[in-house]
Amino acid sequence: MRTKILVIEDDAAILSFITTSLEATGYEVASFIDGNEASVSLDKYHDYSLAIVDIMLPGKDGFELLPELQSYGVPVIFLTAKGELSDKVKGLTGGAEDYMVKPFEMLELLIRVDKILKRYKKSEPIIQIRDVVIDPEKRTVTKQGKEVYLKPMEFDCLMMLVCNRNKALTRKQLLGQLWGMEFEGETRTIDTHISRIRKKLDFQDVIKTIPRIGYRLEVDE
Amino acid sequence: MKLFRKIYLQVLLGILVLAMGILGYLLWEVQRQNLLDTCEFEKDNILYSISYCVERIGREEFDINHKIVSNTVVIQEFRNVFGVKGALSKDGKELYNRSSYEFQQDKLKKMRKASGTGKTELFVSKPQNVDGKKLILFYMEEVQFGGSIYSFVIYKDVTDIYGRTQRLFFRGMLFAICMLLTMGILLFGGIHRILQPLTVLKTVAAQIAEGEYKSRIQVTGKDEIAEVTISFNRMAAKVEAHIEALTEVNEKQKQLLGSLAHELKTPLTAIIGNADMLLTVHLSEQKTEEAIGYILSEGRRLARLSEKMLKLNDLENKEIGQMKKVKVGELLYKLEQLTLFQRQEKKICLELQCMPENLQKFMDEDLMMSLLINLLDNAVKASKTDSRILVRADEHGIMVEDFGKGIPACEIKHVTEAFYMVDKSRSKSAGGVGLGLALCEKIAELHGGRLDIESQEGKGTRVSVFW
């Protein structure tokens, strides 16, 4: 069963790319462009692992939807164009998990989604890609039943690609996430790690090199 | 305060000079009069004494021709009459002088000649400095006794008169200084009070400079300082009004800028997000087209937004210029033609009324047309399919009425604010950016009119523009 995410956003163009990106990364997405509609549908079905909600919505706005979502135990990430501190405080003290100010980078949203899901232990406990099984809890990787040893950095790198599957990551993004933003290292370090992972897991055609951008882990759902 | 010190010192100096001048003049005059009186008195006295002396000598019996005898007689008589107060001489030689002074006969002669007094007349000199004393000298060059000629010098000591004047002067000065001190205290208070408003003026000016534009000065009296105060208050009021106007404009601009930045974020998020997705995610052809479509439409929305913002900004800085007399009937007809396309979709019937038919009004035709198109646009958006829109013009103004969904009462006053949209998602999908009515209101203002919006939810909206 795939993780289900609820997205409520009144701008169709924004809703579209959030939904598509999330789906490509392996989530199942339910989307609404109106607060009232979302609220009504929540009554019938509310088994979501996470909700991404715009604050300014027609009908019920994000602040009104927050208590409903909380009553079903759904963690919430707010989206808004307002960057004012008072709004952030209102959202976060009201019980929202996180807060994204438009315009935002999809990668950042994906990482935050992942972090929250991990915290709530709602992410898939074991990931299987072809004949490779990854257990993020134990940090182990097995191929055809045999354990393959990955160095910690290699494991993190693999997890990052897996969490953002079907989405290309730039070398800079990988570097920033794995070694910290301050790390001014060679982007070649990434290439070395990727080639080692490919060799160990026989992932030559799973982790694709995207020219001029970086790498993408492709999985057919 | 410098001005205070200047005025204070100058007034005091003036009083001092005046007091000294008056005192000096009075004392000099009194002294002169005293000397004159003394001279007159002494002159008469001396003339009498001389004639008495001459008479006494005439009565004596002696040989006039005997030089030594006659000299002795004359000396004798001179001494009896004048004592120590004079000197007697003959042919330039001093015969008798019991006084404590030396008289220089040559000098006296010269002075007598200069004054034009005759040799046998009594010459009265000016007060002379002799051995530290002030003396008036009486001089008769030729007095005849028997056959001989003698000359007399008699003196009068007037040192006393000078001394008295001097003492008076010092006493007067002392008095004047006392008076001056008293005056000084009085003047200090007086000038201080006169200059007090200036201090207040300074304080208030400083307050205004610090930003307390509400500060004013209370006007007292009617003097020049009061006039300055009144002018100052007027200036402060003008400054305050200006600052307020500027602050208001600034505030509005800030708000507009803030709303603009906010309005920009949504399309930017959509464009960046979709483009990023195109670049990084392996999408199906359909999804790719969708994303590109969103980028295009959001880009167009940005373009529309910037265009409308520019227009609004233009209007903000515009003074209406090319007002012409326009036939309102023709204007409405053009409006009908221009909005044909929008109305067709919803099959909306446009009813035009113009009372009287040949109504003419001064206006900027392009701006007015853009206002009407905006209003009609809104009306079309609010209307249901197959309904009608009424446009009516008369002497007072022009009115656009629709029978659509109306505006909720609590939102009416906000609809002319920039970026305000009653139904956000629907307006956006219809391509609105929330600036239409803000533009309309600006145009109405430029024509010296205003926008009046009446609406009932569910029944319709009527927007009137009064010229």
XYZ file of C-alpha atoms in Angstrom:
688
model
C 0.000 0.000 0.000
C 1.390 3.353 -0.958
C 1.500 6.396 1.313
C -1.500 8.695 0.754
C -1.090 12.454 0.734
C -3.865 15.059 0.643
C -3.128 18.281 -1.282
C -5.451 21.294 -1.065
C -4.420 24.289 -3.190
C -6.654 26.717 -5.075
C -4.269 27.484 -7.902
C -4.599 24.742 -10.526
C -1.109 25.310 -11.923
C 0.501 24.867 -8.522
C -1.742 21.969 -7.557
C -0.799 20.209 -10.798
C 2.947 20.214 -10.311
C 2.765 19.317 -6.633
C 0.484 16.387 -7.415
C 2.533 15.179 -10.374
C 5.834 15.462 -8.521
C 4.461 13.619 -5.482
C 3.002 10.883 -7.660
C 6.272 10.507 -9.533
C 8.041 10.078 -6.197
C 5.746 7.207 -5.341
C 2.997 8.708 -3.254
C -0.695 8.382 -3.836
C -2.254 11.831 -4.003
C -5.791 13.171 -3.456
C -6.160 16.791 -4.486
C -8.770 19.508 -3.971
C -8.951 23.135 -5.076
C -11.637 24.192 -2.617
C -11.663 24.123 1.177
C -15.305 23.161 1.496
C -15.032 20.235 -0.922
C -11.962 18.963 0.905
C -13.768 19.235 4.234
C -16.773 17.288 2.939
C -14.606 14.531 1.486
C -12.655 14.290 4.757
C -15.841 13.156 6.475
C -16.016 10.109 4.231
C -12.355 9.323 3.831
C -9.540 10.549 5.993
C -6.859 7.915 6.012
C -4.095 10.259 4.841
C -0.530 10.132 6.066
C 0.007 13.825 5.447
C -1.807 16.932 4.164
C -0.290 19.836 2.208
C -2.693 22.761 2.608
C -2.697 26.284 1.184
C -3.785 28.851 3.767
C -5.695 31.131 1.401
C -8.469 28.922 0.056
C -11.933 29.509 -1.254
C -14.502 28.194 1.210
C -12.803 27.003 4.392
C -9.279 28.340 4.619
C -6.219 26.492 5.872
C -6.563 27.630 9.479
C -10.168 26.343 9.562
C -9.204 22.994 8.035
C -6.337 22.457 10.479
C -8.434 21.289 13.478
C -10.407 18.866 11.267
C -7.222 17.323 9.917
C -5.742 17.135 13.399
C -8.830 15.322 14.694
C -8.085 12.581 12.140
C -4.420 12.590 13.139
C -3.175 13.927 9.801
C -0.005 16.059 10.055
C -0.186 19.288 8.036
C 2.304 21.314 5.982
C 1.005 24.796 5.241
C 1.650 26.539 1.933
C 1.226 30.279 1.621
C 2.352 33.331 -0.250
C 2.489 35.307 2.985
C 5.893 35.235 4.584
C 4.995 37.213 7.681
C 6.129 35.919 11.037
C 2.680 36.311 12.616
C 1.209 33.920 10.053
C 3.976 31.402 10.599
C 3.475 31.579 14.355
C -0.295 31.211 13.963
C 0.104 28.201 11.722
C 2.749 26.452 13.775
C 1.269 27.132 17.213
C -2.080 25.982 15.805
C -0.532 22.571 15.304
C 0.831 22.584 11.767
C 3.946 20.461 11.302
C 5.704 22.724 8.875
C 5.341 25.820 6.788
C 6.391 26.553 3.190
C 6.455 30.065 1.742
C 5.756 30.479 -1.974
C 7.661 30.406 -4.198
C 9.315 27.207 -2.935
C 11.426 24.472 -4.431
C 9.686 21.130 -4.953
C 12.745 19.302 -3.667
C 12.496 21.096 -0.354
C 8.831 20.179 -0.072
C 9.640 16.535 -0.855
C 12.347 16.427 1.802
C 10.069 17.968 4.394
C 7.318 15.521 3.508
C 9.770 12.695 3.913
C 11.042 13.982 7.270
C 7.531 14.322 8.676
C 6.498 10.906 7.427
C 9.574 9.426 9.065
C 8.763 11.158 12.316
C 5.245 9.763 12.206
C 6.626 6.407 11.037
C 4.223 6.523 8.171
C 6.760 6.027 5.427
C 7.089 2.623 3.859
C 9.105 0.564 6.314
C 10.800 -1.526 3.656
C 11.500 -0.456 0.114
C 11.912 -2.875 -2.704
C 13.434 -1.926 -6.015
C 13.740 -4.855 -8.422
C 15.667 -7.499 -6.496
C 17.048 -5.033 -3.950
C 15.359 -4.565 -0.552
C 16.220 -1.525 1.543
C 15.353 -1.277 5.234
C 15.755 2.346 6.358
C 15.216 1.406 10.023
C 18.072 -1.063 10.187
C 20.005 0.717 7.443
C 20.559 -2.557 5.600
C 20.459 -3.387 1.905
C 19.934 -6.918 0.595
C 20.211 -8.086 -2.980
C 18.669 -11.441 -3.872
C 18.549 -12.226 -0.133
C 22.249 -11.496 0.369
C 23.255 -8.455 2.377
C 25.309 -5.874 0.509
C 27.535 -3.621 2.574
C 27.149 0.120 1.804
C 29.230 2.793 3.490
C 27.096 5.250 5.546
C 27.517 8.036 2.942
C 26.617 5.665 0.142
C 23.518 4.520 2.044
C 22.381 8.129 2.637
C 22.965 8.919 -1.002
C 20.897 5.949 -2.045
C 18.095 6.885 0.395
C 17.990 10.387 -0.969
C 17.602 9.085 -4.502
C 14.989 6.562 -3.381
C 12.954 9.149 -1.485
C 12.920 11.346 -4.571
C 12.496 8.536 -7.026
C 11.669 9.489 -10.591
C 12.893 13.004 -9.846
C 16.280 14.220 -10.958
C 18.589 15.540 -8.256
C 21.454 17.849 -9.066
C 24.918 17.090 -7.767
C 24.729 20.296 -5.755
C 21.457 19.248 -4.121
C 22.907 15.866 -3.210
C 26.057 17.463 -1.834
C 24.070 19.987 0.141
C 21.778 17.382 1.681
C 24.434 14.786 2.421
C 27.390 16.861 3.490
C 25.620 20.023 4.575
C 25.157 23.248 2.680
C 28.517 24.632 3.777
C 30.432 21.814 2.181
C 32.379 23.280 -0.702
C 33.580 19.904 -1.967
C 34.021 18.671 -5.490
C 30.816 17.556 -7.170
C 32.929 14.686 -8.472
C 32.680 13.111 -4.999
C 29.019 12.463 -5.826
C 29.929 10.743 -9.091
C 32.281 8.393 -7.207
C 29.602 7.489 -4.681
C 26.972 6.944 -7.374
C 29.261 4.693 -9.408
C 30.016 2.600 -6.295
C 26.304 2.208 -5.494
C 25.616 1.255 -9.114
C 28.326 -1.387 -9.022
C 27.334 -2.870 -5.653
C 23.611 -3.063 -6.457
C 23.847 -3.567 -10.213
C 21.809 -0.362 -10.638
C 23.410 0.827 -13.900
C 20.016 1.334 -15.566
C 18.086 2.223 -12.399
C 20.156 5.293 -11.440
C 20.235 7.278 -14.646
C 22.637 10.067 -15.410
C 20.716 13.136 -16.606
C 23.043 15.283 -18.732
C 23.851 18.694 -17.295
C 21.641 18.064 -14.242
C 22.540 15.067 -12.147
C 21.013 11.684 -11.352
C 17.577 10.157 -11.276
C 16.495 6.860 -9.748
C 13.799 5.527 -12.047
C 11.248 3.005 -10.921
C 8.194 1.860 -12.829
C 5.250 1.945 -10.487
C 20.384 83.851 24.619
C 22.528 86.102 22.501
C 19.819 88.495 21.315
C 18.758 89.058 24.887
C 22.305 89.893 25.970
C 22.777 92.237 23.020
C 19.579 94.179 23.626
C 20.163 94.250 27.351
C 23.726 95.558 27.133
C 22.891 98.115 24.457
C 19.988 99.527 26.397
C 22.078 99.749 29.558
C 24.958 101.380 27.667
C 22.562 103.867 26.120
C 21.155 104.816 29.498
C 24.659 105.187 30.939
C 25.803 107.454 28.113
C 22.645 109.516 28.341
C 22.919 109.904 32.106
C 26.581 110.905 31.871
C 25.870 113.342 29.075
C 23.066 115.073 30.911
C 24.986 115.175 34.151
C 28.139 116.477 32.461
C 26.337 119.155 30.545
C 24.407 120.372 33.604
C 27.512 120.521 35.770
C 29.522 122.289 33.070
C 26.770 124.835 32.649
C 26.486 125.435 36.396
C 30.250 125.836 36.688
C 30.360 128.277 33.789
C 27.583 130.315 35.320
C 29.345 130.338 38.671
C 32.590 131.532 37.112
C 30.793 134.220 35.170
C 29.004 135.469 38.244
C 32.223 135.501 40.218
C 33.967 137.427 37.435
C 31.264 140.080 37.249
C 31.237 140.518 40.954
C 34.995 140.705 41.265
C 35.315 143.020 38.294
C 32.996 145.584 39.812
C 34.752 145.181 43.128
C 38.175 145.664 41.659
C 37.176 148.620 39.518
C 35.764 150.230 42.574
C 38.842 149.403 44.599
C 41.119 150.836 41.927
C 39.208 154.082 41.740
C 39.205 154.212 45.548
C 42.893 153.627 45.562
C 43.459 156.347 42.983
C 41.343 158.717 45.018
C 43.289 157.960 48.229
C 46.563 158.551 46.529
C 45.291 161.831 45.145
C 44.463 162.960 48.637
C 47.947 162.237 49.944
C 50.271 165.226 50.036
C 53.650 164.420 48.680
C 55.934 165.360 45.956
C 54.796 163.636 42.966
C 57.992 164.182 41.195
C 59.989 162.487 43.911
C 60.149 159.043 42.498
C 60.931 157.023 45.568
C 58.383 158.875 47.717
C 55.620 158.520 45.196
C 56.372 154.814 44.706
C 56.203 154.253 48.446
C 52.864 156.028 48.685
C 51.376 154.019 45.854
C 52.627 150.730 47.333
C 51.240 151.768 50.692
C 47.795 152.414 49.316
C 47.804 149.321 47.089
C 48.593 147.212 50.084
C 45.833 148.807 52.110
C 43.256 148.168 49.442
C 44.267 144.805 47.923
C 46.493 143.248 50.586
C 47.829 139.861 49.406
C 45.442 139.600 46.508
C 47.459 141.328 43.882
C 50.707 142.645 42.550
C 51.847 146.101 41.546
C 54.448 146.846 38.967
C 55.904 149.824 37.173
C 57.628 149.808 33.805
C 57.668 146.014 33.817
C 59.289 145.857 37.230
C 57.404 144.331 40.125
C 57.166 146.764 43.015
C 54.925 144.835 45.315
C 53.734 141.252 45.438
C 52.659 139.658 48.667
C 50.716 136.910 46.989
C 52.170 133.386 46.760
C 52.163 133.451 42.953
C 54.375 134.706 40.195
C 52.560 136.671 37.512
C 54.043 136.768 34.072
C 53.294 140.215 32.803
C 54.363 139.506 29.222
C 51.850 136.685 28.896
C 49.102 138.888 30.350
C 49.955 141.661 27.921
C 49.679 139.290 24.999
C 46.363 137.929 26.225
C 45.010 141.426 26.721
C 46.043 142.446 23.213
C 44.474 139.288 21.759
C 41.173 139.987 23.516
C 41.164 143.609 22.218
C 40.839 145.227 25.623
C 42.360 148.735 25.921
C 45.432 149.475 28.030
C 43.522 151.483 30.566
C 40.635 149.079 30.788
C 40.375 146.087 33.159
C 41.232 142.846 31.403
C 39.670 139.684 32.807
C 41.471 136.458 31.915
C 40.089 132.986 31.615
C 40.736 130.753 34.632
C 44.466 129.952 34.617
C 46.419 127.118 36.084
C 48.925 128.704 38.438
C 50.912 126.555 40.873
C 48.194 123.938 41.002
C 45.422 126.436 41.595
C 42.752 127.852 39.324
C 42.953 131.618 39.228
C 41.105 134.311 37.373
C 43.503 137.220 36.743
C 42.398 140.840 36.508
C 44.926 142.998 34.741
C 45.029 146.768 34.184
C 48.143 147.704 32.272
C 48.147 151.451 32.778
C 46.951 153.187 35.928
C 48.075 156.782 36.404
C 49.126 158.094 39.740
C 50.442 161.583 39.568
C 52.728 161.468 36.608
C 53.648 157.797 36.820
C 52.051 154.816 35.203
C 51.618 151.538 37.131
C 50.100 148.226 36.204
C 47.938 146.107 38.499
C 47.437 142.340 38.595
C 44.727 141.165 40.929
C 43.733 137.538 41.205
C 40.687 135.614 42.323
C 41.083 131.991 43.425
C 38.301 129.890 41.821
C 39.745 126.456 42.676
C 36.790 125.988 44.993
C 34.309 126.271 42.186
C 36.096 123.558 40.186
C 36.432 121.362 43.207
C 32.747 121.711 43.977
C 31.823 120.773 40.412
C 34.044 117.740 40.582
C 32.552 116.606 43.854
C 29.070 117.102 42.429
C 30.015 115.110 39.355
C 31.230 112.163 41.391
C 28.201 112.216 43.599
C 25.967 112.452 40.528
C 27.760 109.534 38.944
C 27.301 107.462 42.051
C 23.606 108.217 41.980
C 23.425 107.441 38.275
C 25.100 104.061 38.800
C 22.649 103.235 41.572
C 19.795 104.151 39.249
C 21.398 102.095 36.508
C 21.523 98.998 38.675
C 17.854 99.400 39.534
C 17.060 99.952 35.862
C 19.142 96.903 35.013
C 17.019 94.666 37.190
C 13.789 96.127 35.825
C 15.040 95.901 32.235
C 16.134 92.306 32.734
C 12.604 91.268 33.568
C 11.064 93.485 30.873
C 13.259 92.387 27.982
C 13.031 88.814 29.126
C 9.269 89.011 28.947
C 9.351 90.628 25.508
C 11.694 87.982 24.172
C 9.931 85.070 25.874
C 7.825 84.203 22.753
C 11.064 83.827 20.777
C 12.261 81.154 23.196
C 8.918 79.392 22.816
C 9.235 79.728 19.029
C 12.666 78.142 19.165
C 11.464 75.239 21.297
C 8.454 74.532 19.104
C 10.501 74.811 15.901
C 12.882 72.244 17.366
C 9.936 69.988 18.207
C 8.641 70.242 14.648
C 12.095 69.482 13.328
C 12.069 66.371 15.516
C 8.853 65.245 13.851
C 6.150 66.488 16.223
C 4.190 68.134 13.457
C 1.197 68.795 15.689
C 3.063 71.353 17.858
C 1.657 74.888 17.771
C 2.410 78.150 19.647
C -0.199 80.061 21.601
C -0.397 83.625 20.251
C -0.346 86.417 22.838
C -0.524 90.149 22.132
C -0.411 91.919 18.799
C 3.225 92.888 18.340
C 5.602 91.791 15.581
C 6.540 88.671 17.485
C 2.860 87.714 17.638
C 2.662 88.198 13.861
C 5.714 86.001 13.390
C 4.079 83.433 15.654
C 0.896 83.467 13.588
C 2.904 82.993 10.380
C 4.863 80.245 12.051
C 1.694 78.435 13.081
C 0.354 78.741 9.562
C 3.584 77.298 8.215
C 3.486 74.448 10.720
C -0.095 73.632 9.696
C 0.905 73.558 6.018
C 3.902 71.362 6.771
C 1.725 69.018 8.806
C -0.852 68.748 6.028
C 1.894 68.082 3.469
C 3.549 65.448 5.587
C 0.230 63.755 6.230
C -0.570 63.677 2.536
C 2.884 62.302 1.760
C 2.641 59.688 4.485
C -0.734 58.599 3.153
C 0.552 58.310 -0.399
C 3.603 56.481 0.848
C 1.465 54.114 2.906
C -0.739 53.377 -0.084
C 2.258 52.753 -2.295
C 3.741 50.445 0.301
C 0.521 48.489 0.589
C 0.226 48.265 -3.168
C 3.805 47.078 -3.431
C 3.233 44.512 -0.689
C 0.090 43.215 -2.401
C 1.906 43.155 -5.714
C 4.761 41.070 -4.296
C 2.149 38.749 -2.833
C 0.258 38.534 -6.119
C 3.478 37.765 -7.957
C 4.327 34.825 -5.736
C 1.517 32.526 -6.860
C 2.200 32.606 -10.623
C 5.931 32.494 -9.932
C 5.526 29.424 -7.759
C 3.514 27.741 -10.511
C 6.021 28.606 -13.226
C 9.086 27.614 -11.206
C 7.435 24.451 -9.920
C 6.240 23.282 -13.314
C 9.507 24.143 -15.050
C 11.487 22.377 -12.341
C 9.271 19.344 -12.745
C 9.739 19.349 -16.514
C 13.470 19.456 -16.031
C 13.791 16.788 -13.338
C 10.890 14.372 -13.609
C 10.371 11.903 -16.394
C 6.807 12.761 -17.447
C 4.287 11.298 -19.857
C 3.601 13.342 -22.967
C 0.203 14.426 -21.671
C 1.619 15.592 -18.350
C 4.433 17.419 -20.131
C 1.947 19.325 -22.259
C -0.109 20.139 -19.206
C 2.908 21.550 -17.355
C 3.940 23.627 -20.383
C 0.367 24.873 -20.655
C 0.440 26.007 -17.032
C 3.743 27.781 -17.499
C 2.308 29.620 -20.490
C -0.933 30.622 -18.805
C 0.770 31.724 -15.599
C 3.317 33.685 -17.632
C 0.473 35.411 -19.435
C -1.119 36.199 -16.101
C 2.113 37.874 -15.000
C 2.116 39.880 -18.215
C -1.481 40.972 -17.635
C -0.689 41.864 -14.066
C 2.281 44.030 -15.011
C 0.267 45.713 -17.752
C -2.546 46.601 -15.392
C -0.116 47.737 -12.724
C 1.570 50.037 -15.215
C -1.784 51.437 -16.231
C -2.764 52.042 -12.630
C 0.577 53.699 -11.979
C 0.148 55.879 -15.065
C -3.261 56.971 -13.861
C -1.856 57.656 -10.409
C 0.561 60.214 -11.827
C -1.777 61.563 -14.464
C -3.536 64.900 -14.610
C -6.350 64.531 -17.026
C -5.574 66.550 -20.145
C -7.412 65.886 -23.362
C -11.041 66.255 -22.197
C -13.360 66.561 -25.143
C -17.048 66.864 -25.575
C -18.263 63.362 -26.379
C -21.676 62.221 -27.536
C -22.657 59.707 -24.887
C -25.007 57.830 -27.254
C -22.119 57.105 -29.616
C -19.925 56.063 -26.711
C -22.498 53.467 -25.649
C -22.826 52.200 -29.194
C -19.053 51.697 -29.415
C -19.159 49.899 -26.089
C -21.755 47.521 -27.454
C -19.525 46.736 -30.446
C -16.380 46.275 -28.375
C -17.935 43.844 -25.891
C -19.762 41.735 -28.455
C -17.343 38.847 -28.157
C -17.477 38.560 -24.356
C -21.264 38.629 -24.310
C -21.720 36.037 -27.038
C -20.375 33.208 -24.916
C -23.048 33.632 -22.250
C -25.679 34.899 -24.721
C -26.155 38.077 -22.736
C -28.437 40.793 -24.071
C -27.140 44.352 -23.644
C -29.779 47.064 -23.184
C -28.627 50.629 -23.849
C -30.477 53.732 -22.696
C -29.413 57.354 -23.138
C -31.568 60.207 -21.773
C -31.683 62.648 -23.499
C -30.622 61.016 -26.707
C -28.230 63.789 -27.754
C -26.526 63.928 -24.335
C -22.978 65.327 -24.508
C -20.374 65.303 -21.760
C -16.747 66.382 -21.328
C -14.496 63.369 -20.852
C -11.359 61.547 -21.903
C -13.015 59.115 -24.258
C -10.365 56.371 -24.115
C -10.258 56.298 -20.344
C -14.036 56.379 -20.005
C -14.314 53.553 -22.507
C -11.810 51.463 -20.591
C -13.801 52.126 -17.403
C -17.051 51.004 -19.068
C -15.438 47.917 -20.589
C -14.106 46.965 -17.161
C -17.514 47.373 -15.561
C -19.211 45.446 -18.334
C -16.588 42.725 -18.054
C -17.374 42.315 -14.375
C -21.092 42.318 -15.115
C -20.678 39.589 -17.729
C -18.615 37.487 -15.318
C -21.287 37.813 -12.630
C -24.211 37.094 -14.952
C -25.796 33.756 -15.693
C -26.232 32.505 -19.221
C -29.122 34.047 -21.175
C -29.533 37.044 -18.859
C -29.350 40.770 -19.593
C -27.200 43.751 -18.678
C -28.529 47.299 -18.510
C -26.413 50.351 -19.341
C -28.146 53.678 -18.753
C -26.765 57.198 -19.127
C -28.360 60.502 -18.088
C -27.468 64.011 -16.867
C -26.053 62.707 -13.565
C -24.012 59.778 -14.631
C -23.765 56.414 -16.248
C -24.882 53.124 -14.749
C -24.090 49.470 -15.463
C -26.534 46.979 -13.934
C -26.486 43.199 -14.046
C -28.829 40.595 -12.623
C -26.178 38.081 -11.617
C -24.965 36.786 -8.323
C -24.185 40.107 -6.599
C -21.571 40.959 -4.005
C -21.918 40.061 -0.281
C -22.649 43.237 1.734
C -19.506 42.974 3.864
C -17.241 42.895 0.792
C -18.652 45.884 -1.123
C -16.347 48.446 0.434
C -13.261 46.331 -0.345
C -13.914 45.643 -4.021
C -12.154 48.781 -5.235
C -8.968 47.904 -3.335
C -6.167 46.699 -5.548
C -5.904 42.884 -5.749
C -9.149 42.346 -3.854
C -11.234 39.556 -5.376
C -14.572 38.415 -4.003
C -14.313 34.953 -5.514
C -10.617 34.389 -5.878
C -10.421 31.046 -7.631
C -13.188 31.884 -10.087
C -11.759 35.330 -10.937
C -8.361 33.795 -11.460
C -9.654 31.093 -13.737
C -11.450 33.833 -15.674
C -8.131 35.632 -16.083
C -8.664 38.406 -13.539
C -5.864 39.960 -11.550
C -8.005 42.004 -9.163
C -7.164 45.457 -10.445
C -10.213 46.255 -12.619
C -12.314 48.189 -10.132
C -9.258 49.923 -8.684
C -8.589 51.200 -12.217
C -12.255 52.201 -12.657
C -12.225 54.193 -9.461
C -9.036 56.023 -10.484
C -10.552 56.919 -13.837
C -13.749 58.163 -12.187
C -11.648 60.265 -9.806
C -9.717 61.752 -12.711
C -13.025 62.828 -14.209
C -13.907 64.480 -10.918
C -16.527 61.864 -10.228
C -16.854 58.770 -8.104
C -17.896 55.152 -8.260
C -21.004 54.008 -6.450
C -21.644 50.284 -6.003
C -24.998 48.868 -4.908
C -25.478 45.148 -4.759
C -27.729 42.463 -3.404
C -26.424 38.969 -3.143
C -28.219 36.705 -5.587
C -30.062 39.554 -7.311
C -27.474 41.634 -9.042
C -25.107 44.591 -8.909
C -25.459 48.176 -10.026
C -22.327 50.294 -10.496
C -22.898 54.009 -11.137
C -20.329 56.550 -12.253
C -21.305 60.128 -11.502
C -19.723 62.743 -13.679
